[in-house]
Coordinates of C-alpha atoms in Angstrom, one line a residue:
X1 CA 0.0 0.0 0.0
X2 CA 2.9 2.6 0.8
X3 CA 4.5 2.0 -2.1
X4 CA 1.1 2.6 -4.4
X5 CA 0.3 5.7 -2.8
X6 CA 4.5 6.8 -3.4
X7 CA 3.7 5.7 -6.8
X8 CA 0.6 7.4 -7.4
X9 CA 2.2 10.8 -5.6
X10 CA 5.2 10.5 -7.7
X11 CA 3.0 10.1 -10.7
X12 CA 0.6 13.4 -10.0
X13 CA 4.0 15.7 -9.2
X14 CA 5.4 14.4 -12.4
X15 CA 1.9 15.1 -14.3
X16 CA 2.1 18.6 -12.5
X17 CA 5.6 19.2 -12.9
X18 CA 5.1 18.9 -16.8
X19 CA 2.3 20.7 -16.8
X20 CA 4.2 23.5 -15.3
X21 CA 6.9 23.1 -17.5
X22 CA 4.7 22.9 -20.6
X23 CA 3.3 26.4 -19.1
X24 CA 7.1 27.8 -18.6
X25 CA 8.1 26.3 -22.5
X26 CA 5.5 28.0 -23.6
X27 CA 6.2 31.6 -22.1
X28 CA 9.9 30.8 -22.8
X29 CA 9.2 30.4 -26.6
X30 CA 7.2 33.5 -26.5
X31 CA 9.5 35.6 -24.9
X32 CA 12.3 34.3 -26.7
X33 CA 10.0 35.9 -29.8
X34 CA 9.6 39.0 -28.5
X35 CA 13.2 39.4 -27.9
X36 CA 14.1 38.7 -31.2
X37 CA 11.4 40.6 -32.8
X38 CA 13.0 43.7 -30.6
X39 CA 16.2 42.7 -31.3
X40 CA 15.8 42.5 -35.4
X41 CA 14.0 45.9 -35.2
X42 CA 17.1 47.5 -33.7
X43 CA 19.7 45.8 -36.2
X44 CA 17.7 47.3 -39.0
X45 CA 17.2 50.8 -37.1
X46 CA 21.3 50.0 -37.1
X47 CA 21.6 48.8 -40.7
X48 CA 19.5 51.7 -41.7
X49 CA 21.5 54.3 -39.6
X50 CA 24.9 52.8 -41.1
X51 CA 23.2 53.4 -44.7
X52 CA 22.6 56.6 -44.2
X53 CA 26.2 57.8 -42.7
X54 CA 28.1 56.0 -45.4
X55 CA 25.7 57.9 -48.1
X56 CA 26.0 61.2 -46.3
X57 CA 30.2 60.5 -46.7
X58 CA 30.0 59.0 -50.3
X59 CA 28.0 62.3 -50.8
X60 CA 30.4 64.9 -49.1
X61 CA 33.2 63.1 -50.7
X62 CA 32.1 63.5 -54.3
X63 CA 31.3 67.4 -53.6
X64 CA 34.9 67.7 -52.0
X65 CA 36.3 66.8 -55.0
X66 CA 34.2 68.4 -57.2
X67 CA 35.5 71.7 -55.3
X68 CA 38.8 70.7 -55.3
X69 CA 38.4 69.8 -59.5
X70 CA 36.8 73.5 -59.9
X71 CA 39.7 74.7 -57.9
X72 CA 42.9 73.3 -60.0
X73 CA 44.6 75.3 -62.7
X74 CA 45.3 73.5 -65.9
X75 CA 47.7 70.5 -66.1
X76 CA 49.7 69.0 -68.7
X77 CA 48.8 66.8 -71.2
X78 CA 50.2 63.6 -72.6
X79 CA 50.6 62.2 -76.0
X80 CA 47.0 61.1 -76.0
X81 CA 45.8 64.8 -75.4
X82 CA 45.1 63.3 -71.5
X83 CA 45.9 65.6 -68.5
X84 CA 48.2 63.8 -66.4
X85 CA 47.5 65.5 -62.7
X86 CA 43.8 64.6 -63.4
X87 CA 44.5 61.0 -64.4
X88 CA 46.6 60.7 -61.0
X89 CA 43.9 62.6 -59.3
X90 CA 41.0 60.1 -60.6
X91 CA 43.0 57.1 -59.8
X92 CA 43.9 58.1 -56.5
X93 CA 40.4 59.2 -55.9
X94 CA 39.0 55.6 -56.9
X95 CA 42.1 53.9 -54.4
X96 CA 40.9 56.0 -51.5
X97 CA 37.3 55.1 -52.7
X98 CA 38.5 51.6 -52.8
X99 CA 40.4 52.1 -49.2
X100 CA 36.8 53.5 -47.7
X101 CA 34.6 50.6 -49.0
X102 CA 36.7 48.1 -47.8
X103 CA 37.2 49.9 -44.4
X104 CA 33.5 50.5 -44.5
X105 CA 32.6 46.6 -45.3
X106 CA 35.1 45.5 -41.9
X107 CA 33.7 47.8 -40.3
X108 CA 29.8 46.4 -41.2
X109 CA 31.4 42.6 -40.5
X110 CA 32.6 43.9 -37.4
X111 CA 29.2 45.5 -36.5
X112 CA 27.5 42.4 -37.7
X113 CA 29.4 40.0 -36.0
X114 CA 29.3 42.1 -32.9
X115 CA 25.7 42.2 -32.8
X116 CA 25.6 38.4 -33.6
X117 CA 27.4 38.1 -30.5
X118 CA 25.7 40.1 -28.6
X119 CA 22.4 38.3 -29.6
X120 CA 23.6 35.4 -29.0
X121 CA 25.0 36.5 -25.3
X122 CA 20.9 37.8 -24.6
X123 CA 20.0 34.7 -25.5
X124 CA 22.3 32.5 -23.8
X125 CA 21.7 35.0 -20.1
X126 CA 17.6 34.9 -21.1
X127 CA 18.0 31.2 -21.3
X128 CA 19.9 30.5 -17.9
X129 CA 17.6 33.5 -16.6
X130 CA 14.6 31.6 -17.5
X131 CA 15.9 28.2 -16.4
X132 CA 17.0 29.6 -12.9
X133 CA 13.4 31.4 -12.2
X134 CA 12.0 27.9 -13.3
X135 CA 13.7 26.2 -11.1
X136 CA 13.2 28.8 -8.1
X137 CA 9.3 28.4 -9.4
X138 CA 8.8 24.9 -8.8
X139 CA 11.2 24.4 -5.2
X140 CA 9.1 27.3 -4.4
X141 CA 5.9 25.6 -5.9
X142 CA 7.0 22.0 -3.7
X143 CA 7.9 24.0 -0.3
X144 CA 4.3 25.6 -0.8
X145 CA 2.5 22.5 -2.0
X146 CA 0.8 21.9 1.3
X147 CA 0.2 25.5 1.7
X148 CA -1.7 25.9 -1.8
X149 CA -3.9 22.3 -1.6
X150 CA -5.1 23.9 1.8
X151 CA -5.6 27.2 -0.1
X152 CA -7.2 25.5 -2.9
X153 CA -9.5 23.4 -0.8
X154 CA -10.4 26.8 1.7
X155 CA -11.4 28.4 -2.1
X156 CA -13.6 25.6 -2.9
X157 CA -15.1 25.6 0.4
X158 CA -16.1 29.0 0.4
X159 CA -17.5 28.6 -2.8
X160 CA -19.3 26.2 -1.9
X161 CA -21.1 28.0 1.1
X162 CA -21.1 30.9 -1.0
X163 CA -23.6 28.8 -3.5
X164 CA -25.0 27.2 -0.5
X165 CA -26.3 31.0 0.5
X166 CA -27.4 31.9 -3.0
X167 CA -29.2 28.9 -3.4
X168 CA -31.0 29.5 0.2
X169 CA -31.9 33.2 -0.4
X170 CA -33.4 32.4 -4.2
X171 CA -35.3 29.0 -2.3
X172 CA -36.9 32.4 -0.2
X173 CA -37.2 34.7 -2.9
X174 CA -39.6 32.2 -4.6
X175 CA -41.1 31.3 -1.0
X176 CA -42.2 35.2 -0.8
X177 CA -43.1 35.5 -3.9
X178 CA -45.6 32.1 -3.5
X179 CA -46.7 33.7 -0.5
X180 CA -47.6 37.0 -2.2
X181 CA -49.4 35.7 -4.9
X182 CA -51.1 33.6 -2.5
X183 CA -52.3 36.7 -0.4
X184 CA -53.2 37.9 -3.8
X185 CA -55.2 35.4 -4.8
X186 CA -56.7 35.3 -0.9
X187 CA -57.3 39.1 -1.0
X188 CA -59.4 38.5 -4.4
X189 CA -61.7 35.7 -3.8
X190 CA -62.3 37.7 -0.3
X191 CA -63.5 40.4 -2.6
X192 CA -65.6 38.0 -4.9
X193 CA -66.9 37.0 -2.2
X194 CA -67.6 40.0 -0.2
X195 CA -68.9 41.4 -3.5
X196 CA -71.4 38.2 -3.9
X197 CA -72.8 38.6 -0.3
X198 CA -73.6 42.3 -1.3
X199 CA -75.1 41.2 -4.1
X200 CA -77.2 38.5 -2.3
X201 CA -78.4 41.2 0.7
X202 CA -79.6 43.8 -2.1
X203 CA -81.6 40.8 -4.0
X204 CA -83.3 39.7 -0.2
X205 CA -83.5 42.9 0.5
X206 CA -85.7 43.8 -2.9
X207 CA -87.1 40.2 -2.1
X208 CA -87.9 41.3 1.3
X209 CA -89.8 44.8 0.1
X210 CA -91.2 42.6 -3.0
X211 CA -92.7 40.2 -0.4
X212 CA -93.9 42.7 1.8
X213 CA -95.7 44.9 -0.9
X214 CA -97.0 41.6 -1.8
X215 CA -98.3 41.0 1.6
X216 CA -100.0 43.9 1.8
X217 CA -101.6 43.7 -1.5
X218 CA -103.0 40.6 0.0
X219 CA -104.3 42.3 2.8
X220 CA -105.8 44.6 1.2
X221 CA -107.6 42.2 -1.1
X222 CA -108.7 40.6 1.6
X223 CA -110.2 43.3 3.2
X224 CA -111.8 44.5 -0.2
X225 CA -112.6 40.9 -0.2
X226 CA -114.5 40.9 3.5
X227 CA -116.4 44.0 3.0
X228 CA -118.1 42.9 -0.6
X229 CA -119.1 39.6 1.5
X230 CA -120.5 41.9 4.3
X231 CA -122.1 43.9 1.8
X232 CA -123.7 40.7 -0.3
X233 CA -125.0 39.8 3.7
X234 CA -126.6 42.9 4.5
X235 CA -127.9 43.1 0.9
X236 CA -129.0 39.2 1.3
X237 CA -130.8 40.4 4.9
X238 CA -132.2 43.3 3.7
X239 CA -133.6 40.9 0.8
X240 CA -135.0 38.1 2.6
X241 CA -136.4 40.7 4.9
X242 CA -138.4 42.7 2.4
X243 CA -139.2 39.1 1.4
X244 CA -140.6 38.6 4.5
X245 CA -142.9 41.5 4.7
X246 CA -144.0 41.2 1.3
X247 CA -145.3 37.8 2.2
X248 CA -147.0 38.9 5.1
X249 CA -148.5 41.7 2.7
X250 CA -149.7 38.4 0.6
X251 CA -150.8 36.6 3.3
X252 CA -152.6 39.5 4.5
X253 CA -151.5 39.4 8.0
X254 CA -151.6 42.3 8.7
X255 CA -154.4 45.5 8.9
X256 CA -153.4 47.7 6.0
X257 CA -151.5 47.0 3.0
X258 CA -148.7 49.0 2.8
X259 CA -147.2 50.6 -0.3
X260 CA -145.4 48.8 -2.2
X261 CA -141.6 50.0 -2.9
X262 CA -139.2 49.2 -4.7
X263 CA -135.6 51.0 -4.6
X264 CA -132.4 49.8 -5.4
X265 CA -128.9 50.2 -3.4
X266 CA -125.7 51.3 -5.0
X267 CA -123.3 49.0 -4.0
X268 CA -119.7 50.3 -3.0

């Protein structure tokens, strides 16, 4: 078992210690670019600089002695009908021409070879530079190993309650807002409701007036009703009465015979 878990350690620093060394190649090769993307820029600021001297000499040379041609009296001629102080002059011009090129192309190789070695003396120092804060990286990296797993796991822990508490105040966000709309819906159907029973104590109340104009319509048919009965009983009374007497008239019960009337009664 010990030697497993040595195994399986050893394995996950090597995995980590190439991934960190993948990580430094990387920013190695791509400073190493920049570098000599700076370092290229200044050689050709320097190549262009060098141009531009030797042009400016070549230039004040050929007006020098142009002057100095302008400024010579007459020399003799030769056989050929040739000057002979010119011809000297010409050659000796193109030997000292000759002279500054060559000294001029050293010079260049000399430039160029000192900036090769100096390129190559960046890199070389950028190299070891690299190598060395590398190296400092990763014993630092394995002295703080312990150190950054307890880190890591206290960032992942916090995290974690972090999204804990998030989750735990949206959970009550949609509580409230489940209450609310509960209230809501609570608050409206009290209103339906309260707006029903209105509506059910105006229709009893219009029931109630209904049924009590009703009632008293009743009653005051009835009573219409009761006095055209008492009426048709007096009127039947007062009949069979004069009936009565008219029979005794008939009969001739009595002494005199009394005029006969006859009247009718308005009825109410």
């Amino acid at each position: 078992m010990g030697r497993s878990r040595s195994r399986s350690s050893s394995r996950s620093k090597h995995s980590k210690s190439s991934k960190h060394s993948k990580k430094r190649s990387r920013s190695r090769s791509r400073s190493r670019d920049r570098e000599r993307s700076k370092k290229r820029s200044k050689s050709r600021e320097a190549k262009r600089s060098r141009r531009r001297e030797s042009r400016s000499r070549s230039r004040s040379t050929t007006a020098s002695s142009r002057r100095e041609r302008a400024a010579s009296p007459p020399e003799r001629i030769d056989i050929f009908g040739r000057t002979l102080s010119k011809r000297n002059a010409l050659d000796e011009k193109q030997r000292k021409e000759e002279e500054e090129r060559r000294v001029e192309m050293e010079r260049q190789r000399k430039i160029r070879q000192q900036e090769i070695e100096e390129k190559l003396i960046e890199e070389e120092t950028a190299r070891r530079v690299e190598e060395l804060v590398a190296k400092r990286v990763e014993e630092e990296l394995e002295k703080r190993k312990d150190e950054i797993e307890r880190e890591v796991l206290r960032r992942v822990e916090e995290a974690k309650r972090i999204m804990e508490r998030q989750l735990l105040e949206e959970l009550e966000r949609q509580r409230q807002a489940e209450l609310a709309a509960q209230k809501a819906r609570e608050e409206e159907e009290k209103s339906k409701r309260e707006e029903l029973e209105k509506i059910l104590e105006e229709n009893n109340r219009k029931i109630a007036e209904a049924q009590a104009k009703l009632a008293e319509e009743q009653l005051r048919i009835v009573e219409e009703q009761r006095k055209i009965h008492e009426e048709r009983m007096k009127l039947e009374q007062d009949r069979q009465k004069q009936q009565k007497e008219e029979q005794k008239i008939i009969l001739g019960k009595g002494k005199s015979r009394p005029k006969l009337s006859f009247t009718l009664k308005a009825t109410e």
